Coordinates of C-alpha atoms and ligand atoms in Angstrom, one line a residue:
X1 CA 122.2 186.6 144.6
X2 CA 120.3 188.9 142.3
X3 CA 119.8 187.0 139.1
X4 CA 117.1 188.4 136.9
X5 CA 116.4 185.3 134.9
X6 CA 117.3 181.7 134.9
X7 CA 119.6 180.3 132.2
X8 CA 121.2 177.2 130.9
X9 CA 124.6 178.5 130.1
X10 CA 124.2 182.1 130.7
X11 CA 125.1 185.1 128.6
X12 CA 124.3 188.6 129.5
X13 CA 122.9 190.3 126.6
X14 CA 125.1 193.3 125.9
X15 CA 122.3 195.1 124.1
X16 CA 120.5 195.8 127.3
X17 CA 123.6 197.4 128.8
X18 CA 125.3 194.4 130.4
X19 CA 122.8 192.9 132.8
X20 CA 119.5 191.3 132.2
X21 CA 118.8 188.5 129.9
X22 CA 120.5 185.3 130.3
X23 CA 120.5 182.9 127.4
X24 CA 121.1 179.2 127.2
X25 CA 124.1 178.3 125.1
X26 CA 125.2 175.4 123.1
X27 CA 128.8 175.0 122.2
X28 CA 129.7 177.3 119.3
X29 CA 132.7 178.4 117.4
X30 CA 134.7 181.3 118.6
X31 CA 135.7 182.2 115.1
X32 CA 135.9 180.8 111.6
X33 CA 137.9 177.7 111.1
X34 CA 141.0 178.5 109.0
X35 CA 142.2 175.1 108.0
X36 CA 140.0 172.1 107.6
X37 CA 141.0 168.5 108.0
X38 CA 138.4 167.6 105.5
X39 CA 138.1 168.6 101.9
X40 CA 135.1 170.1 100.3
X41 CA 134.0 172.8 97.9
X42 CA 132.3 175.9 99.2
X43 CA 129.1 176.8 97.3
X44 CA 126.2 179.2 97.5
X45 CA 122.5 178.7 96.7
X46 CA 120.0 181.5 96.3
X47 CA 117.1 181.3 98.8
X48 CA 114.0 183.5 99.4
X49 CA 114.3 185.4 102.6
X50 CA 110.7 184.4 103.4
X51 CA 109.5 181.0 102.4
X52 CA 106.1 181.4 104.0
X53 CA 104.5 184.5 102.6
X54 CA 104.6 186.7 99.5
X55 CA 105.2 189.9 101.4
X56 CA 108.8 190.2 100.2
X57 CA 110.7 188.9 97.2
X58 CA 114.1 189.4 98.8
X59 CA 116.7 186.7 98.4
X60 CA 120.1 185.8 99.9
X61 CA 122.9 183.3 99.2
X62 CA 123.1 180.3 101.6
X63 CA 126.5 178.8 101.9
X64 CA 127.0 175.1 101.9
X65 CA 130.0 172.7 101.8
X66 CA 130.0 169.7 99.5
X67 CA 132.2 166.7 98.9
X68 CA 131.5 164.4 96.0
X69 CA 134.6 162.3 96.2
X70 CA 132.9 159.1 97.5
X71 CA 129.7 159.6 95.6
X72 CA 129.5 157.4 92.5
X73 CA 126.2 158.8 91.2
X74 CA 123.6 156.3 90.3
X75 CA 121.3 157.3 93.2
X76 CA 123.9 156.9 95.9
X77 CA 123.1 158.5 99.2
X78 CA 123.5 162.1 100.3
X79 CA 124.6 162.7 103.9
X80 CA 123.2 166.1 104.8
X81 CA 124.2 168.1 107.9
X82 CA 121.4 170.5 109.0
X83 CA 123.6 173.4 110.1
X84 CA 123.0 175.1 113.4
X85 CA 123.9 178.4 115.1
X86 CA 127.4 179.1 113.9
X87 CA 129.9 179.1 111.0
X88 CA 129.2 175.9 109.0
X89 CA 132.9 175.1 108.6
X90 CA 133.2 174.6 112.3
X91 CA 130.5 172.0 112.2
X92 CA 132.1 170.4 109.2
X93 CA 135.3 170.0 111.1
X94 CA 133.6 168.7 114.3
X95 CA 131.4 166.1 112.7
X96 CA 134.0 163.5 111.8
X97 CA 131.5 160.7 112.0
X98 CA 129.9 161.7 108.7
X99 CA 133.3 161.9 107.1
X100 CA 134.3 158.5 108.6
X101 CA 131.3 156.6 107.3
X102 CA 130.7 158.4 103.9
X103 CA 133.3 156.3 102.0
X104 CA 131.6 153.1 103.2
X105 CA 128.2 154.3 102.0
X106 CA 129.6 156.0 98.8
X107 CA 127.8 159.0 100.1
X108 CA 127.9 162.6 99.0
X109 CA 128.6 164.9 102.0
X110 CA 126.8 168.2 102.4
X111 CA 127.0 170.7 105.2
X112 CA 124.3 173.4 104.9
X113 CA 124.7 176.6 106.8
X114 CA 121.9 178.0 108.9
X115 CA 120.6 181.4 107.8
X116 CA 121.9 184.4 109.8
X117 CA 125.1 182.6 110.7
X118 CA 128.6 182.4 109.2
X119 CA 128.5 183.6 105.6
X120 CA 124.7 183.2 105.1
X121 CA 123.4 186.6 106.0
X122 CA 120.0 187.5 104.5
X123 CA 120.6 191.3 104.7
X124 CA 124.4 191.5 104.8
X125 CA 125.6 193.8 107.6
X126 CA 122.0 194.9 108.3
X127 CA 120.8 191.4 109.1
X128 CA 120.8 192.0 112.8
X129 CA 119.6 195.6 112.6
X130 CA 116.0 195.2 113.8
X131 CA 113.2 192.7 113.9
X132 CA 112.2 193.6 110.3
X133 CA 115.5 192.3 109.1
X134 CA 116.1 189.6 111.8
X135 CA 112.6 188.2 112.0
X136 CA 113.3 185.7 109.3
X137 CA 115.7 183.9 111.7
X138 CA 113.5 180.9 112.6
X139 CA 113.9 177.2 112.6
X140 CA 111.0 176.9 110.2
X141 CA 112.7 179.1 107.6
X142 CA 116.0 177.2 108.1
X143 CA 114.3 173.9 107.5
X144 CA 112.7 175.3 104.3
X145 CA 116.1 176.4 103.2
X146 CA 117.4 172.8 103.7
X147 CA 114.5 171.4 101.8
X148 CA 115.0 173.7 98.8
X149 CA 118.7 173.1 98.8
X150 CA 118.2 169.3 98.6
X151 CA 115.8 169.7 95.7
X152 CA 118.4 171.8 94.0
X153 CA 121.2 169.3 94.6
X154 CA 119.2 166.4 93.4
X155 CA 118.1 168.2 90.2
X156 CA 121.5 169.6 89.3
X157 CA 124.0 166.9 90.2
X158 CA 124.3 164.0 87.7
X159 CA 123.2 160.7 89.2
X160 CA 121.6 162.4 92.3
X161 CA 118.0 162.6 91.1
X162 CA 116.9 159.6 93.0
X163 CA 119.4 159.8 95.8
X164 CA 118.1 159.1 99.3
X165 CA 119.1 161.8 101.8
X166 CA 120.0 161.1 105.4
X167 CA 120.1 164.2 107.8
X168 CA 122.6 164.5 110.5
X169 CA 122.8 167.2 113.2
X170 CA 124.2 167.8 116.7
X171 CA 122.8 170.0 119.5
X172 CA 120.4 172.6 117.9
X173 CA 121.5 171.0 114.6
X174 CA 120.2 167.7 116.0
X175 CA 116.9 169.3 116.8
X176 CA 116.7 170.6 113.3
X177 CA 117.6 167.1 111.9
X178 CA 114.8 165.6 113.9
X179 CA 112.3 168.3 113.0
X180 CA 113.4 168.1 109.3
X181 CA 112.3 164.5 109.1
X182 CA 109.0 165.3 110.8
X183 CA 108.2 168.2 108.5
X184 CA 109.8 167.1 105.3
X185 CA 109.6 163.3 105.1
X186 CA 109.8 163.5 101.3
X187 CA 113.2 165.3 101.5
X188 CA 114.9 162.9 103.9
X189 CA 114.5 159.2 104.6
X190 CA 115.8 159.5 108.1
X191 CA 117.7 161.6 110.6
X192 CA 120.4 161.2 113.2
X193 CA 119.6 163.7 115.9
X194 CA 122.6 163.8 118.2
X195 CA 122.3 165.4 121.6
X196 CA 119.2 167.2 120.5
X197 CA 117.2 168.6 123.4
X198 CA 113.9 168.6 121.6
X199 CA 112.1 168.4 124.9
X200 CA 113.9 171.2 126.7
X201 CA 110.8 173.4 126.4
X202 CA 108.1 174.8 128.6
X203 CA 106.4 172.1 130.6
X204 CA 108.2 169.1 129.0
X205 CA 111.3 168.7 131.2
X206 CA 111.9 169.8 134.8
X207 CA 113.9 173.0 134.5
X208 CA 116.6 172.0 136.9
X209 CA 117.6 168.7 135.3
X210 CA 120.6 170.0 133.5
X211 CA 122.2 171.3 136.6
X212 CA 121.7 168.0 138.4
X213 CA 123.6 166.3 135.6
X214 CA 126.5 168.7 135.7
X215 CA 126.6 168.2 139.5
X216 CA 126.8 164.4 139.0
X217 CA 129.6 164.9 136.5
X218 CA 131.7 166.9 139.0
X219 CA 130.8 164.4 141.8
X220 CA 132.4 161.7 139.7
X221 CA 135.3 163.9 138.8
X222 CA 136.8 163.5 142.2
X223 CA 135.3 163.1 145.7
X224 CA 134.3 166.4 147.2
X225 CA 134.6 168.4 144.0
X226 CA 131.0 169.3 143.8
X227 CA 130.9 170.2 147.5
X228 CA 133.8 172.6 147.0
X229 CA 132.0 174.3 144.1
X230 CA 128.8 174.4 146.1
X231 CA 130.7 176.2 148.9
X232 CA 132.3 178.7 146.5
X233 CA 129.3 180.8 145.8
X234 CA 128.8 182.1 149.4
X235 CA 132.5 182.6 149.7
X236 CA 132.6 184.7 146.6
X237 CA 129.6 186.7 147.8
X238 CA 131.3 187.4 151.1
X239 CA 134.7 188.3 149.7
X240 CA 133.1 190.4 146.9
X241 CA 131.6 192.8 149.4
X242 CA 134.8 194.7 150.1
X243 CA 137.3 196.5 147.8
X244 CA 140.1 194.6 149.4
X245 CA 138.3 191.3 148.8
X246 CA 137.7 192.1 145.2
X247 CA 141.3 193.0 144.7
X248 CA 142.3 189.7 146.2
X249 CA 140.0 187.8 143.9
X250 CA 141.1 189.7 140.8
X251 CA 144.7 188.7 141.5
X252 CA 143.8 185.1 142.6
X253 CA 142.1 184.5 139.3
X254 CA 144.5 186.6 137.2
X255 CA 141.6 188.5 135.8
X256 CA 142.1 190.8 132.8
X257 CA 140.2 193.6 134.3
X258 CA 139.7 194.3 138.0
X259 CA 136.5 193.6 139.9
X260 CA 135.1 197.0 140.6
X261 CA 131.8 196.4 142.2
X262 CA 130.1 193.8 144.3
X263 CA 127.9 193.0 141.3
X264 CA 131.0 192.3 139.2
X265 CA 131.5 189.4 141.7
X266 CA 128.0 188.3 142.5
X267 CA 126.6 188.5 139.0
X268 CA 129.3 188.7 136.3
X269 CA 131.9 186.4 137.9
X270 CA 129.5 183.8 139.3
X271 CA 127.8 183.6 135.9
X272 CA 131.2 183.2 134.3
X273 CA 132.1 180.4 136.6
X274 CA 128.7 178.7 136.1
X275 CA 129.4 178.9 132.4
X276 CA 132.8 177.4 132.8
X277 CA 131.4 174.4 134.7
X278 CA 128.6 174.0 132.2
X279 CA 131.0 174.1 129.3
X280 CA 133.2 171.5 130.9
X281 CA 130.3 169.2 131.3
X282 CA 129.5 169.5 127.6
X283 CA 133.0 168.8 126.5
X284 CA 134.1 166.1 128.9
X285 CA 135.6 164.0 126.1
X286 CA 137.8 161.0 126.7
X287 CA 140.7 162.4 124.7
X288 CA 142.4 165.8 124.3
X289 CA 140.1 168.0 122.2
X290 CA 139.7 171.6 121.2
X291 CA 136.0 172.0 120.8
X292 CA 135.4 175.1 122.9
X293 CA 138.9 175.5 124.4
X294 CA 141.9 173.2 124.1
X295 CA 141.5 170.7 126.9
X296 CA 143.1 167.5 128.1
X297 CA 141.4 164.1 128.1
X298 CA 138.5 163.9 130.6
X299 CA 138.9 167.5 131.6
X300 CA 136.5 167.4 134.5
X301 CA 138.7 164.9 136.3
X302 CA 141.7 167.2 135.8
X303 CA 139.9 170.3 136.9
X304 CA 138.4 168.5 139.9
X305 CA 141.8 167.2 141.0
X306 CA 143.0 170.9 141.1
X307 CA 139.8 172.0 142.9
X308 CA 140.1 169.4 145.6
X309 CA 143.9 169.5 146.0
X310 CA 144.0 173.1 147.2
X311 CA 143.6 173.9 150.9
X312 CA 141.7 177.0 150.1
X313 CA 138.3 176.6 148.4
X314 CA 138.6 179.7 146.2
X315 CA 142.2 179.1 145.3
X316 CA 141.1 175.6 144.1
X317 CA 138.3 177.1 142.1
X318 CA 140.8 179.6 140.5
X319 CA 143.1 176.7 139.6
X320 CA 140.3 174.7 138.1
X321 CA 139.0 177.6 136.0
X322 CA 142.6 178.4 134.9
X323 CA 143.0 174.9 133.6
X324 CA 139.9 175.4 131.4
X325 CA 141.0 178.7 130.0
X326 CA 144.8 178.3 130.0
X327 CA 145.5 174.6 129.2
X328 CA 147.9 175.7 126.4
X329 CA 149.6 178.2 128.7
X330 CA 148.9 181.0 126.2
X331 CA 146.4 183.0 128.3
X332 CA 147.9 186.0 130.0
X333 CA 144.8 186.7 132.0
X334 CA 141.2 185.3 132.5
X335 CA 138.4 187.4 131.0
X336 CA 135.2 187.1 133.0
X337 CA 133.4 189.2 130.4
X338 CA 134.2 186.8 127.6
X339 CA 131.0 184.9 128.2
X340 CA 129.1 188.0 127.3
X341 CA 127.7 188.0 123.8
X342 CA 130.7 188.5 121.6
X343 CA 130.0 187.2 118.2
X344 CA 127.1 187.1 115.8
X345 CA 126.7 183.4 116.6
X346 CA 126.0 184.3 120.2
X347 CA 123.8 187.1 119.2
X348 CA 121.8 185.0 116.8
X349 CA 121.2 182.3 119.4
X350 CA 120.2 185.0 121.9
X351 CA 117.5 186.2 119.4
X352 CA 116.3 182.6 118.7
X353 CA 116.1 182.1 122.5
X354 CA 114.0 185.2 122.7
X355 CA 111.6 184.4 119.9
X356 CA 110.9 180.6 119.4
X357 CA 113.4 178.8 121.6
X358 CA 112.0 179.2 125.1
X359 CA 114.1 176.6 126.8
X360 CA 113.6 177.0 130.5
X361 CA 116.3 176.2 133.0
X362 CA 116.8 176.7 136.7
X363 CA 119.0 175.8 139.6
X364 CA 118.2 175.5 143.3
X365 CA 121.4 174.8 145.1
X366 CA 119.8 171.7 146.6
X367 CA 119.6 169.2 143.8
X368 CA 122.6 170.8 142.2
X369 CA 125.9 172.5 143.3
X370 CA 124.9 175.9 142.0
X371 CA 122.9 178.7 143.5
X372 CA 119.1 179.3 143.5
X373 CA 118.0 180.8 140.2
X374 CA 114.4 180.1 139.4
X375 CA 112.9 180.1 136.0
X376 CA 110.6 183.1 135.6
X377 CA 108.6 183.1 132.4
X378 CA 107.3 186.6 133.0
X379 CA 110.7 188.1 133.5
X380 CA 112.1 186.2 130.5
X381 CA 109.3 187.6 128.3
X382 CA 110.0 191.2 129.5
X383 CA 113.7 190.9 129.1
X384 CA 113.4 189.5 125.6
X385 CA 111.1 192.3 124.7
X386 CA 113.5 194.9 125.9
X387 CA 116.6 193.2 124.4
X388 CA 115.2 192.3 121.0
X389 CA 111.9 194.2 120.6
X390 CA 110.1 190.9 120.0
X391 CA 107.6 189.0 122.1
X392 CA 108.6 185.4 122.6
X393 CA 106.2 182.6 121.8
X394 CA 107.0 180.1 124.5
X395 CA 104.5 177.5 123.3
X396 CA 105.0 177.8 119.6
X397 CA 107.7 175.1 119.2
X398 CA 105.4 172.6 121.0
X399 CA 102.6 173.4 118.6
X400 CA 104.9 173.4 115.6
X401 CA 106.9 170.2 116.3
X402 CA 104.5 168.2 118.5
X403 CA 106.1 168.4 121.9
X404 CA 106.1 164.9 123.4
X405 CA 103.5 163.7 121.0
X406 CA 105.7 162.7 118.1
X407 CA 105.0 159.1 117.5
X408 CA 103.4 159.8 114.1
X409 CA 107.0 160.5 112.9
X410 CA 109.4 157.8 111.9
X411 CA 113.0 157.1 111.1
X412 CA 114.7 159.3 113.7
X413 CA 117.6 158.3 115.9
X414 CA 117.9 160.3 119.1
X415 CA 121.3 159.8 120.6
X416 CA 122.4 161.3 123.9
X417 CA 125.6 161.2 125.9
X418 CA 124.6 160.8 129.6
X419 CA 127.4 163.1 130.8
X420 CA 125.9 165.9 128.7
X421 CA 123.7 168.4 130.5
X422 CA 121.6 168.7 127.4
X423 CA 120.6 165.0 127.6
X424 CA 118.1 166.2 130.2
X425 CA 115.9 167.5 127.4
X426 CA 116.6 164.7 125.0
X427 CA 114.7 161.7 124.0
X428 CA 116.4 158.9 125.9
X429 CA 113.9 156.1 125.5
X430 CA 112.7 154.8 122.2
X431 CA 109.2 156.0 121.3
X432 CA 108.5 153.4 118.6
X433 CA 110.3 150.9 116.3
X434 CA 111.6 153.7 114.2
X435 CA 112.0 156.5 116.7
X436 CA 115.1 155.0 118.4
X437 CA 116.9 156.3 121.4
X438 CA 120.5 155.5 121.8
X439 CA 122.2 156.5 125.1
X440 CA 126.0 156.7 125.5
X441 CA 127.0 156.2 129.1
X442 CA 130.4 157.8 128.9
X443 CA 129.5 160.4 126.3
X444 CA 129.4 164.2 126.6
X445 CA 127.8 166.6 124.0
X446 CA 127.3 164.6 120.7
X447 CA 130.5 162.6 121.2
X448 CA 129.1 160.1 118.6
X449 CA 129.3 162.7 115.9
X450 CA 133.0 163.3 116.4
X451 CA 135.5 161.2 114.4
X452 CA 136.5 157.9 115.9
X453 CA 139.4 158.0 118.3
X454 CA 141.6 155.2 119.9
X455 CA 140.4 156.6 123.3
X456 CA 136.7 156.2 122.5
X457 CA 134.9 154.4 125.3
X458 CA 133.0 151.2 124.4
X459 CA 129.7 152.9 124.8
X460 CA 130.3 155.3 121.9
X461 CA 131.8 152.7 119.7
X462 CA 128.6 150.6 120.1
X463 CA 126.4 153.7 119.6
X464 CA 128.1 154.5 116.3
X465 CA 127.8 150.8 115.2
X466 CA 124.1 150.9 115.9
X467 CA 123.7 154.2 114.1
X468 CA 125.4 152.8 111.0
X469 CA 123.2 149.7 111.1
X470 CA 120.0 151.7 111.3
X471 CA 121.1 154.1 108.5
X472 CA 121.9 151.0 106.4
X473 CA 118.4 149.7 107.0
X474 CA 116.8 153.0 106.0
X475 CA 118.8 152.9 102.8
X476 CA 117.9 149.3 102.1
X477 CA 114.2 150.0 102.6
X478 CA 114.5 153.0 100.3
X479 CA 116.2 151.1 97.5
X480 CA 114.0 148.1 97.8
X481 CA 110.9 150.3 97.3
X482 CA 112.2 152.0 94.1
Ligands
NAG1 C1 136.4 197.9 136.1 O1 136.6 199.2 135.6 C2 137.5 199.4 134.6 C3 137.7 200.9 134.3 O2 136.5 201.5 134.1 C4 137.0 198.6 133.4 O3 137.8 198.7 132.3 C5 136.8 197.2 133.7 O4 136.2 196.5 132.6 C6 135.9 197.0 134.9 N1 135.9 195.6 135.3 C7 134.8 194.9 135.2 C8 134.9 193.4 135.7 O5 133.7 195.3 134.8
NAG2 C1 149.0 180.4 131.7 O1 150.0 179.4 131.7 C2 151.3 180.0 131.6 C3 152.3 178.8 131.5 O2 152.1 178.0 132.6 C4 151.6 181.0 132.7 O3 152.9 181.5 132.5 C5 150.5 182.0 132.7 O4 150.7 182.9 133.8 C6 149.2 181.4 132.8 N1 148.1 182.4 132.7 C7 147.2 182.6 133.7 C8 146.1 183.6 133.4 O5 147.1 181.9 134.7
NAG3 C1 108.9 187.0 138.0 O1 109.3 188.2 137.3 C2 108.3 189.2 137.4 C3 108.8 190.4 136.6 O2 110.1 190.7 136.7 C4 108.2 189.6 138.9 O3 107.2 190.7 139.0 C5 107.7 188.4 139.7 O4 107.7 188.7 141.1 C6 108.7 187.2 139.4 N1 108.1 186.0 140.0 C7 108.7 185.3 140.9 C8 108.0 184.1 141.4 O5 109.9 185.5 141.2
NAG4 C1 98.8 163.0 120.2 O1 98.3 163.1 118.8 C2 97.3 162.2 118.5 C3 96.9 162.3 117.0 O2 96.6 163.6 116.7 C4 96.1 162.4 119.4 O3 95.1 161.4 119.1 C5 96.5 162.3 120.9 O4 95.4 162.7 121.7 C6 97.7 163.3 121.2 N1 98.2 163.0 122.5 C7 98.5 164.0 123.3 C8 99.0 163.6 124.7 O5 98.4 165.1 123.0

């Protein structure tokens, strides 16, 4: 198979004309959330576009969501979500844990949007125009936005001047929460970094680890499930060689548009399937949820039961993929081009992946059920240059945030669900008394940040109890030092 670059969950960058760069992908919203379960006010705060030089005095309005219902003033805590790559309302809705525990702590709840996402566009419609406009999309600038916003909140809200702030974040937002505590220890007393792959960078984690985890998840899904998926790639390759075969596949998978060329099968369709299995591993939650797609409880088990039940391997694969995309029965066809970059959220992450966030990944078809796709730094650099006209700095994040050498930091909880492919690049063993790792045996991507649910496994119930306990200790330490 002719894959140009390795990827985590792959997206073809449309800017290069369809093929080319493949980008890792965290779960992200498909569109704005229209109706929230939680109540908050939506506000804006004016930020400099560039915190780190005096080359421009441009400003923009950063959106944030705020709820002061439980906050009783008098220096009560502020729970602050460090927004990641997407519309902040989506993170507000999918971080029930903060809402669940805020009343207990009498905490103010704030969700801060990440610049260049949602409604926080530094240059309006021109934000993504070229590197001159887009170059301010970095983690460092986002962290500085958070720090200034906190200063603003504490100075403008009555009773908040001495409030301790606890940062929360999941996925890339978890990376930001951890880095925020490292870089701005005077802004936050501690951080819960959930499913934060802070070590998914050059030289820190073997690039194939994620795909091994996904393979284990499908192995557990039902016996033989991973074997079937492993077999499917060669079968797809063979059948994709002929027009008759492609027609058969198009109809077997009820595809929205027909497979015209061999490459449609061997690149577009296989990447789409790889995406599908990757996504399932991230959202293998113990109850029905609608994080990326509406899905039943333990969706991998359901999908695997379809995959292994069928006599024909590819028909089984089609049935499994259909469950993922058509659980509600609303899908008229399956769109293998859907995983291409389709929204600004996807585009923004693609740019971040091509500038600071060099997060290598690879598969070999031996230690995982996928196909050989090596990580090639040279090819990645070249493709990023051509897609975004920027040269990635693959080692900058290590320099900036310490790589594995972070024991000088304190008060960070690193939580990871072991079903989650992203746990491969996470901190899963405690590094010191106050850099605490919590693993959740039956957890997918930041399950602990979701609201509590009757179907929660014991492992996540215990993880949340431990998290609450540690946050309580941070607060006690803070108040006893005042
Ligand atoms: C096949 O060609 C048609 C007509 O040009 C196009 O609309 C469709 O998107 C193509 N299918 C794929 C999978 O690229
Ligand atoms: C989705 O499910 C509905 C209801 O079962 C079915 O009518 C429809 O054909 C399915 N769509 C696809 C693409 O399989
Ligand atoms: C990596 O990519 C470069 C540029 O595309 C290519 O020349 C080189 O052969 C590749 N290396 C490997 C080991 O595949
Ligand atoms: C980590 O940082 C400390 C303090 O700067 C330094 O002494 C140590 O050598 C570093 N360790 C590694 C593995 O880089």
